[in-house]
Coordinates of C-alpha atoms in Angstrom, one line a residue:
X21 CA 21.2 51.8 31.0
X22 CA 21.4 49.1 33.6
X23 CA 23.5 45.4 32.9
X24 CA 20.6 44.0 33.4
X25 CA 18.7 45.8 30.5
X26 CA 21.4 45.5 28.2
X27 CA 21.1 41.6 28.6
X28 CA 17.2 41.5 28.1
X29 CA 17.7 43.3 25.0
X30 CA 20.7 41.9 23.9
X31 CA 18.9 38.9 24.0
X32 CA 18.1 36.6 20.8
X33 CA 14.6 37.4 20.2
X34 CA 13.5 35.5 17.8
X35 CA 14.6 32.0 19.6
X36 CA 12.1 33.8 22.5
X37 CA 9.4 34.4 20.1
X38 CA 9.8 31.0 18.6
X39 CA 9.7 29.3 21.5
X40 CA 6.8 30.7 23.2
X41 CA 5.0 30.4 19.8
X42 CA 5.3 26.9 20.2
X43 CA 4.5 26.7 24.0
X44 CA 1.1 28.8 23.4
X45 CA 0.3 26.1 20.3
X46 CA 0.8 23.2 22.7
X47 CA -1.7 24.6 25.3
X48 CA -4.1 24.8 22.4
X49 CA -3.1 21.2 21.3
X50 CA -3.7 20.0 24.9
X51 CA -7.0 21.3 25.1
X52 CA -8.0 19.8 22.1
X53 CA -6.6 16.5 22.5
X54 CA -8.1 16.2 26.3
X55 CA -11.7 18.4 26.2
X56 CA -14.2 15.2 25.2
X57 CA -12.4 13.1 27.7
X58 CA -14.6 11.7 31.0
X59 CA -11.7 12.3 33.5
X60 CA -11.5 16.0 35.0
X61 CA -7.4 15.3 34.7
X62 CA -7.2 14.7 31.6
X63 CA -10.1 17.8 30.5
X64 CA -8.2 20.3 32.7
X65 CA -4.4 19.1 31.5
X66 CA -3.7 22.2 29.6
X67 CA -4.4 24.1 32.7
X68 CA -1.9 22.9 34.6
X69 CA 0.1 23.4 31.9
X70 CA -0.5 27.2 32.0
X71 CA 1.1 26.5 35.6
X72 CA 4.1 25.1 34.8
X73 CA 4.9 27.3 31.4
X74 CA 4.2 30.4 34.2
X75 CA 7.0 28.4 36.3
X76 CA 8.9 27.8 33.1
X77 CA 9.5 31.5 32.1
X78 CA 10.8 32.2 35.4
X79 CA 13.4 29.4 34.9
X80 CA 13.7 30.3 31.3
X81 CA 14.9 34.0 31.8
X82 CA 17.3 32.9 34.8
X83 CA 18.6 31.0 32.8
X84 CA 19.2 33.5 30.2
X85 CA 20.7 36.6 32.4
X86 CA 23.0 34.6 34.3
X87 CA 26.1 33.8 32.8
X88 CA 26.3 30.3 32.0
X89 CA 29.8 29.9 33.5
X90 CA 28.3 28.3 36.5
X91 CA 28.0 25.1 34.4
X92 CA 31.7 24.8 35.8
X93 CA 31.0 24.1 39.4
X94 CA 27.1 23.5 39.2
X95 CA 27.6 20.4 36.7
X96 CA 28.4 18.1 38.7
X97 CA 25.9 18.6 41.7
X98 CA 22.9 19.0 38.8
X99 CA 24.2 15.6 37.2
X100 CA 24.0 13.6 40.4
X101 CA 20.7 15.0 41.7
X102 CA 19.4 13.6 38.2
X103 CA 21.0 10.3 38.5
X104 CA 20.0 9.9 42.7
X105 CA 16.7 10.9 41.9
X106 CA 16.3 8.3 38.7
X107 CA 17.7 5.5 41.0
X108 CA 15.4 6.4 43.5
X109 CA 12.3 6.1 41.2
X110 CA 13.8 3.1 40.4
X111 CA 13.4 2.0 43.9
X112 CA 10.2 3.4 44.4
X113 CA 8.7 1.3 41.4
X114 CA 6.1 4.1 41.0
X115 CA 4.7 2.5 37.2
X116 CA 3.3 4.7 34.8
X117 CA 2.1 3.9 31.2
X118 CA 4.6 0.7 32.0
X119 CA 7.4 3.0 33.0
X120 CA 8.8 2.9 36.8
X121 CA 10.0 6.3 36.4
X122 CA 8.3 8.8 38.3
X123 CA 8.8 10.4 41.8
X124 CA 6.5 11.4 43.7
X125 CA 6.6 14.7 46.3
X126 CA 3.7 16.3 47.8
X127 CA 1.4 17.1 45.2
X128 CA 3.7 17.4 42.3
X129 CA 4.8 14.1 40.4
X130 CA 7.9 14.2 37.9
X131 CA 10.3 12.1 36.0
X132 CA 14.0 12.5 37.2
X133 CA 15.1 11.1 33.6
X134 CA 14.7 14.9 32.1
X135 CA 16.7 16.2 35.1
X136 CA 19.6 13.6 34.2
X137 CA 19.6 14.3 30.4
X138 CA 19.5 17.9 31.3
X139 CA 22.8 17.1 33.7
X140 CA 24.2 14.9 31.4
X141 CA 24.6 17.7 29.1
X142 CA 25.9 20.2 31.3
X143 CA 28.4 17.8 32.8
X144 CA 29.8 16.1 29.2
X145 CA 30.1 20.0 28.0
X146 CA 32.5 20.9 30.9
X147 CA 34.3 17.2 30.7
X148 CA 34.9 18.0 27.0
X149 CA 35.6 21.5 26.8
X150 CA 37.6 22.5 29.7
X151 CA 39.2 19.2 31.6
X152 CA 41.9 19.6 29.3
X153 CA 43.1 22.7 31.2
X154 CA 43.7 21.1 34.2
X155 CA 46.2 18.8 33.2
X156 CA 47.6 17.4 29.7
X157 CA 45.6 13.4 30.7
X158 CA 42.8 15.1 29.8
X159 CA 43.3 15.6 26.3
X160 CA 44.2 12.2 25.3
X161 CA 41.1 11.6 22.9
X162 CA 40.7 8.4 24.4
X163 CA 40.4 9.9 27.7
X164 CA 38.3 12.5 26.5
X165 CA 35.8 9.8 25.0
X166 CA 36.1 7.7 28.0
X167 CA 35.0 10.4 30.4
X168 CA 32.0 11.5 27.7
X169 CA 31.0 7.6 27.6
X170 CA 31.0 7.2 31.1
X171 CA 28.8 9.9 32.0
X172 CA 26.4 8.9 29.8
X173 CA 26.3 5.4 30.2
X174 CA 25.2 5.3 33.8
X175 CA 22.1 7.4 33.6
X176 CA 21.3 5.5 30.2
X177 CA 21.6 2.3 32.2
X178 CA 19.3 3.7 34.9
X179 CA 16.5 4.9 32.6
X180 CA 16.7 2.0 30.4
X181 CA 16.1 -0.2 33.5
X182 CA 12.7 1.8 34.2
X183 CA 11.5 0.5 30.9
X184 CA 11.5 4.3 29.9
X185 CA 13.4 3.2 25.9
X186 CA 12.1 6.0 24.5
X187 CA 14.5 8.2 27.2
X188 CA 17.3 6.2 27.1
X189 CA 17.5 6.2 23.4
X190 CA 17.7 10.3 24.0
X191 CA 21.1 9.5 25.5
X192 CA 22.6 8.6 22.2
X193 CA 22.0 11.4 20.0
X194 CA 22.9 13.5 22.5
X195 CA 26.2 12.0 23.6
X196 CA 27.3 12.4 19.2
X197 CA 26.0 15.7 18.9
X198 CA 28.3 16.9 21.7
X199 CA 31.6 14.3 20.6
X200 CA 31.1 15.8 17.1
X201 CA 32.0 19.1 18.4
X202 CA 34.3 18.3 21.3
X203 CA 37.4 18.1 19.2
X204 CA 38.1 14.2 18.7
X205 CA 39.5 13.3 15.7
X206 CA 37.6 10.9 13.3
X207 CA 39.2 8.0 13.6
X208 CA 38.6 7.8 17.6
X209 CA 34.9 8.3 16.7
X210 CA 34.5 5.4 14.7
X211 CA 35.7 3.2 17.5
X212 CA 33.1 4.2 19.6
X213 CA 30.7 4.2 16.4
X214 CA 31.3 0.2 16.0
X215 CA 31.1 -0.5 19.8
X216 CA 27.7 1.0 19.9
X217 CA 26.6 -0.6 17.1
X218 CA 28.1 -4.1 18.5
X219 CA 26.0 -3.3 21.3
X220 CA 22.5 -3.0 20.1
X221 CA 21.9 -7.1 19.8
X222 CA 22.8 -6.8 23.5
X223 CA 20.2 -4.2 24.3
X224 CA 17.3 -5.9 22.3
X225 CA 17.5 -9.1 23.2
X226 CA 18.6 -8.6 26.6
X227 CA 18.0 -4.7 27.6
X228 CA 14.0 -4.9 26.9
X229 CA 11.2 -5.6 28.4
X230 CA 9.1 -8.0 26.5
X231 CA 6.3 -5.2 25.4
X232 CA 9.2 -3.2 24.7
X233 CA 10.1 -6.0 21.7
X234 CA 6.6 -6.3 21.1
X235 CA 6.3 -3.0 20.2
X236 CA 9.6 -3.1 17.4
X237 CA 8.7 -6.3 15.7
X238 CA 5.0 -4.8 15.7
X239 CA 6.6 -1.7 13.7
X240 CA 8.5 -4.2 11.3
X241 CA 5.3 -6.7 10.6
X242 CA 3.3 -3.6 9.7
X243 CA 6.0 -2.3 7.6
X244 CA 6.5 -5.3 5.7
X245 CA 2.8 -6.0 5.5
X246 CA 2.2 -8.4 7.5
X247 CA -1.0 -9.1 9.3
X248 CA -1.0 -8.0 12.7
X249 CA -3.7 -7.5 15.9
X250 CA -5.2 -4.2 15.4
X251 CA -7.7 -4.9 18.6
X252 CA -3.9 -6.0 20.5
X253 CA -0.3 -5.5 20.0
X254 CA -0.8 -2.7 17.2
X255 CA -4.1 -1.5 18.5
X256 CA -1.9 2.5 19.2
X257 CA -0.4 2.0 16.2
X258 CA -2.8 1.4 13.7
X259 CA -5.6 4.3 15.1
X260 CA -2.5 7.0 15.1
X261 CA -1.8 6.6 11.5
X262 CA -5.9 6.2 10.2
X263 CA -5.7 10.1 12.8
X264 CA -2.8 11.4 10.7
X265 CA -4.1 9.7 7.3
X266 CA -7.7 11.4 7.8
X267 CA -6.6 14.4 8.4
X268 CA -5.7 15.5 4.5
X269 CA -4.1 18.4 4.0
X270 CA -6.6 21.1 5.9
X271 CA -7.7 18.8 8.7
X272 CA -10.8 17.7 10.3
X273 CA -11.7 21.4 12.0
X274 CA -10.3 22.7 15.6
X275 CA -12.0 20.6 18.1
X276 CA -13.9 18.5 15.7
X277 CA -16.3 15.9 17.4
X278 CA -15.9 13.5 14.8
X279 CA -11.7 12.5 15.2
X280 CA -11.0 9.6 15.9
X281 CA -9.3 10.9 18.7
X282 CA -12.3 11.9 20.1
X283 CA -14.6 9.3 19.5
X284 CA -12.2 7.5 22.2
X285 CA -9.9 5.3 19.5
X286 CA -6.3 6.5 20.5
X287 CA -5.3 6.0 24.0
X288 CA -6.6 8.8 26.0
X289 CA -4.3 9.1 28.5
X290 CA -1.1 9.4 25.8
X291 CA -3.7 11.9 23.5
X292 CA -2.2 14.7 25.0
X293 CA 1.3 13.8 25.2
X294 CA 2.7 10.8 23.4
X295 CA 0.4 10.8 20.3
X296 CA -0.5 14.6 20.3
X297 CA 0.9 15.2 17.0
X298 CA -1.2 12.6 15.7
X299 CA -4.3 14.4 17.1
X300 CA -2.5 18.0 15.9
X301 CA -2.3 16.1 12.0
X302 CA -6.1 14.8 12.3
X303 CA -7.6 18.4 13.2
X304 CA -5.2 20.8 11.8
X305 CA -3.5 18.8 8.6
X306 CA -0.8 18.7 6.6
X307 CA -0.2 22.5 6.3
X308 CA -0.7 23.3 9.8
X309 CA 1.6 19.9 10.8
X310 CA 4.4 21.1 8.0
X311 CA 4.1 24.3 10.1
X312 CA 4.6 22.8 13.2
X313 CA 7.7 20.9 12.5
X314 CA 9.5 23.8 10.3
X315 CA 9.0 25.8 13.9
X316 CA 10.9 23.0 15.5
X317 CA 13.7 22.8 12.9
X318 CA 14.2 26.6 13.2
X319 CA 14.7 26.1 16.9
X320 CA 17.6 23.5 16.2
X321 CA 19.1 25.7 13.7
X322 CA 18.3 28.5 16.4
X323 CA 20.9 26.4 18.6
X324 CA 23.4 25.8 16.3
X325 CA 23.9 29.3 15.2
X326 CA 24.0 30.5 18.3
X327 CA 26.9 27.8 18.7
X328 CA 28.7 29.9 16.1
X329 CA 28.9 32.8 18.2
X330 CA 29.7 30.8 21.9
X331 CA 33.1 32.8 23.5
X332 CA 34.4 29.0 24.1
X333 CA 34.0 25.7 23.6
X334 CA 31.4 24.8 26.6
X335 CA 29.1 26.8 24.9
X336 CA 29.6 25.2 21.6
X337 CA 28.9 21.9 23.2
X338 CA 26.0 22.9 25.5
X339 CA 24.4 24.3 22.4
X340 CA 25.3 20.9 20.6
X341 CA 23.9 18.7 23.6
X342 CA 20.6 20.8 23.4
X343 CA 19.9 20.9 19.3
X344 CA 20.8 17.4 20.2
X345 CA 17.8 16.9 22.4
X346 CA 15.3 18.3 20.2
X347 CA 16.1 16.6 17.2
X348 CA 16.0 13.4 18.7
X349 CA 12.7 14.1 20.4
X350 CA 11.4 15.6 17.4
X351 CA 12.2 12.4 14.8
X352 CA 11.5 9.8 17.3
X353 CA 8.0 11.6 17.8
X354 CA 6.9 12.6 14.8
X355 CA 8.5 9.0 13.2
X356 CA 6.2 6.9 15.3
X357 CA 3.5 9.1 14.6
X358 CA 3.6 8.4 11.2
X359 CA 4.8 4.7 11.9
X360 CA 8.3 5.2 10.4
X361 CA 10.1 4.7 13.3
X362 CA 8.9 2.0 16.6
X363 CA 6.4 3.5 19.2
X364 CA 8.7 4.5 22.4
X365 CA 6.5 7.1 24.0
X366 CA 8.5 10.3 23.6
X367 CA 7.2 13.8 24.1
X368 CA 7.3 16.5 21.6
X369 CA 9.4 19.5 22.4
X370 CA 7.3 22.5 24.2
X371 CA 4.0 20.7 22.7
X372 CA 3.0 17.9 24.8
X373 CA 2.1 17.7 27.9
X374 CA 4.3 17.2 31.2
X375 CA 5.9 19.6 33.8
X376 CA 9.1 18.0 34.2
X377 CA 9.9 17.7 30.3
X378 CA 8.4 21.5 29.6
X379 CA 10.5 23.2 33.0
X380 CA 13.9 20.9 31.5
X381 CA 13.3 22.3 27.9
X382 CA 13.1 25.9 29.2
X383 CA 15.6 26.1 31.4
X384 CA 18.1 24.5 28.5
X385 CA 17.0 27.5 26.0
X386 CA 17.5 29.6 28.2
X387 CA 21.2 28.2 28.6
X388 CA 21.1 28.7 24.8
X389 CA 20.1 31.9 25.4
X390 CA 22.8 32.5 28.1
X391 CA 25.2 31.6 25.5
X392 CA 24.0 34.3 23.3
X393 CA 24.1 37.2 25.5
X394 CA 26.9 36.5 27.1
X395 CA 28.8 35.8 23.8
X396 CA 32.4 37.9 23.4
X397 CA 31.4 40.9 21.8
X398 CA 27.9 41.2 23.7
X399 CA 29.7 40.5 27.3
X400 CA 32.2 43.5 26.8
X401 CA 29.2 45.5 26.4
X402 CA 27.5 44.7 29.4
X403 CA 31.3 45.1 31.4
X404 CA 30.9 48.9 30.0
X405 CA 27.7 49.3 31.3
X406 CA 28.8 48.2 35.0
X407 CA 28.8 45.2 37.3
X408 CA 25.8 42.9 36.9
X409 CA 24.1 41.0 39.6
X410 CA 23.8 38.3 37.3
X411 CA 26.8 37.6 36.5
X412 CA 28.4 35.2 38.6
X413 CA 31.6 34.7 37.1
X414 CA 33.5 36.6 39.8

């Protein structure tokens, strides 16, 4: 039996199956959200979607059989690309749905933001697990927090400047996820804790745009009851929760001509990506919905137990920078779906539509996965079995 076969089935299978479970159930949301729709781009969406979940595996399982030690020299070069390329669409000013965000080349457009959360990860997880092997600075906690800070305040800064919030915010769940399990004691934490906090008047009053604040005093009138523009500011707002309140526990019926979705009421170019879950809730309901996000937890606690078995701590912290990731994606878009938390257009994990966000959320399971086959017990296996083209730990 070849290395290479010993890693495909050594792999964690049921993170595979879950995953693709959830890819195959976002082509079908796509297609639903997009079919009544006047514009061929938005009809034929979950086509190219197919396209870049084809792409996706590819990335997916070479992510998986190589070993993931390459995070220690490619880091680095994968974090800059993702912050050049985010201060480039900066430059560029290339405005979509109000976010100057996206890049442009050839025929393909994508948002470098996913590429520098992706390298943000990857970089913080070598920072904290392994700079304090080169020399004793480095594990001053101070130090430690200093270098994880850093690295993820510049591409925050950059993203938050494209009026992307919703990515930015990503930043921050991420960056705790991975300090929680790089080793800091408590104490240090809390520092950090209380100058985040101390920052947040800073970044309302003088980090957003203007819509942005419209958007979070919107969510607090209609919390509190207040009266607010349903034909303006809260026009998104109120349609997505009478979709997600209509919707019952069975749903409306798979491609229903009646939604409200359909009949044109929630934005149709953010139907298929920022608001699908709302269109999911209105034809599928509560059970199917309930479903949905239970799939998504089981991939987060697919992560974290995975982290239990990582050979060393870069592992432990790449799987915590990625369960990370989802949750925050997860809660940010479900909550404004349901109108517990601001709308911030955020996509939903391997359900909504976009390239760059599916191909960044693939490639990082498959680091998961990585993690997983190439964990202590399984990597002496694959030694017996010979040397593995693979594996490029030298």
């Amino acid at each position: 039996m070849t290395p290479l076969f010993r890693k495909l089935l050594g792999m964690n299978w049921f993170l595979v199956v879950n995953m693709f479970a959830l890819i195959a159930f976002g082509v079908l949301a796509i297609y639903s959200a997009g079919w009544m729709k006047e514009e061929a781009s938005l009809v034929n969406a979950w086509n190219r979607q197919i396209i870049w979940v084809v792409v996706g595996t590819v990335i997916f399982f070479a992510a998986s059989l190589i070993d993931y030690s390459w995070v220690s020299w490619g880091a680095l070069p994968v974090y800059l690309g993702g912050v050049i390329l985010s201060l480039l669409a900066l430059a560029a000013a290339e405005s979509i749905h109000g976010h100057e965000s996206w890049l442009q080349v050839g025929p393909v457009r994508f948002q470098p933001s996913q590429i520098a959360v992706a390298g943000t990860i990857l970089l913080v997880a070598l920072l904290l697990g392994s700079m304090h092997n080169l020399h004793p600075f480095f594990r001053n906690p101070f130090v430690k927090l200093g270098l994880a800070a850093g690295s993820c305040v510049i591409p925050f800064g950059i993203v938050l400047a494209q009026g992307d919030f919703g990515s930015a915010m990503v930043f921050l769940p991420v960056a705790a996820a991975m300090i929680l399990v790089g080793n800091i004691p408590f104490r240090y934490m809390t520092v950090v804790a209380l100058l985040g906090l101390s920052a947040v008047p800073w970044a309302f009053f003088f980090g957003l745009e203007p819509h942005q604040k419209t958007r979070i005093t919107v969510f607090i009138d209609m919390l509190a009851g207040k009266p607010v523009d349903t034909q303006g500011d809260a026009y998104a707002a109120h349609y997505i929760i009478q979709a997600v309140g209509s919707g019952g526990l069975a749903g409306k019926g798979f491609l229903d001509e009646k939604t409200i979705n359909n009949l044109g009421f929630i934005p149709k170019r953010t139907a298929i990506n920022d608001f699908i879950f709302a269109v999911i809730a209105e034809e599928w309901g509560f059970y199917v919905t309930a479903a949905l996000i239970a799939a998504l937890a089981l991939l987060l606690l697919q992560c974290l137990f995975i982290a239990l078995y990582s050979r060393d701590t870069v592992g432990r912290l790449l799987c915590a920078g990625v369960a990370g990731l989802f949750f925050a994606h997860v809660f940010q878009h479900v909550g404004m779906n349901l109108l517990i938390m601001p709308i911030t257009g955020i996509p939903l994990p391997f359900i909504s539509y976009g390239g760059t966000f599916l191909l960044i959320c693939m490639f990082l399971c498959g680091m998961v996965q990585s993690i997983w086959v190439h964990r202590d017990g399984a990597t002496q296996r694959i030694a017996n079995a010979g040397p593995s083209l693979g594996d490029f730990r030298g």
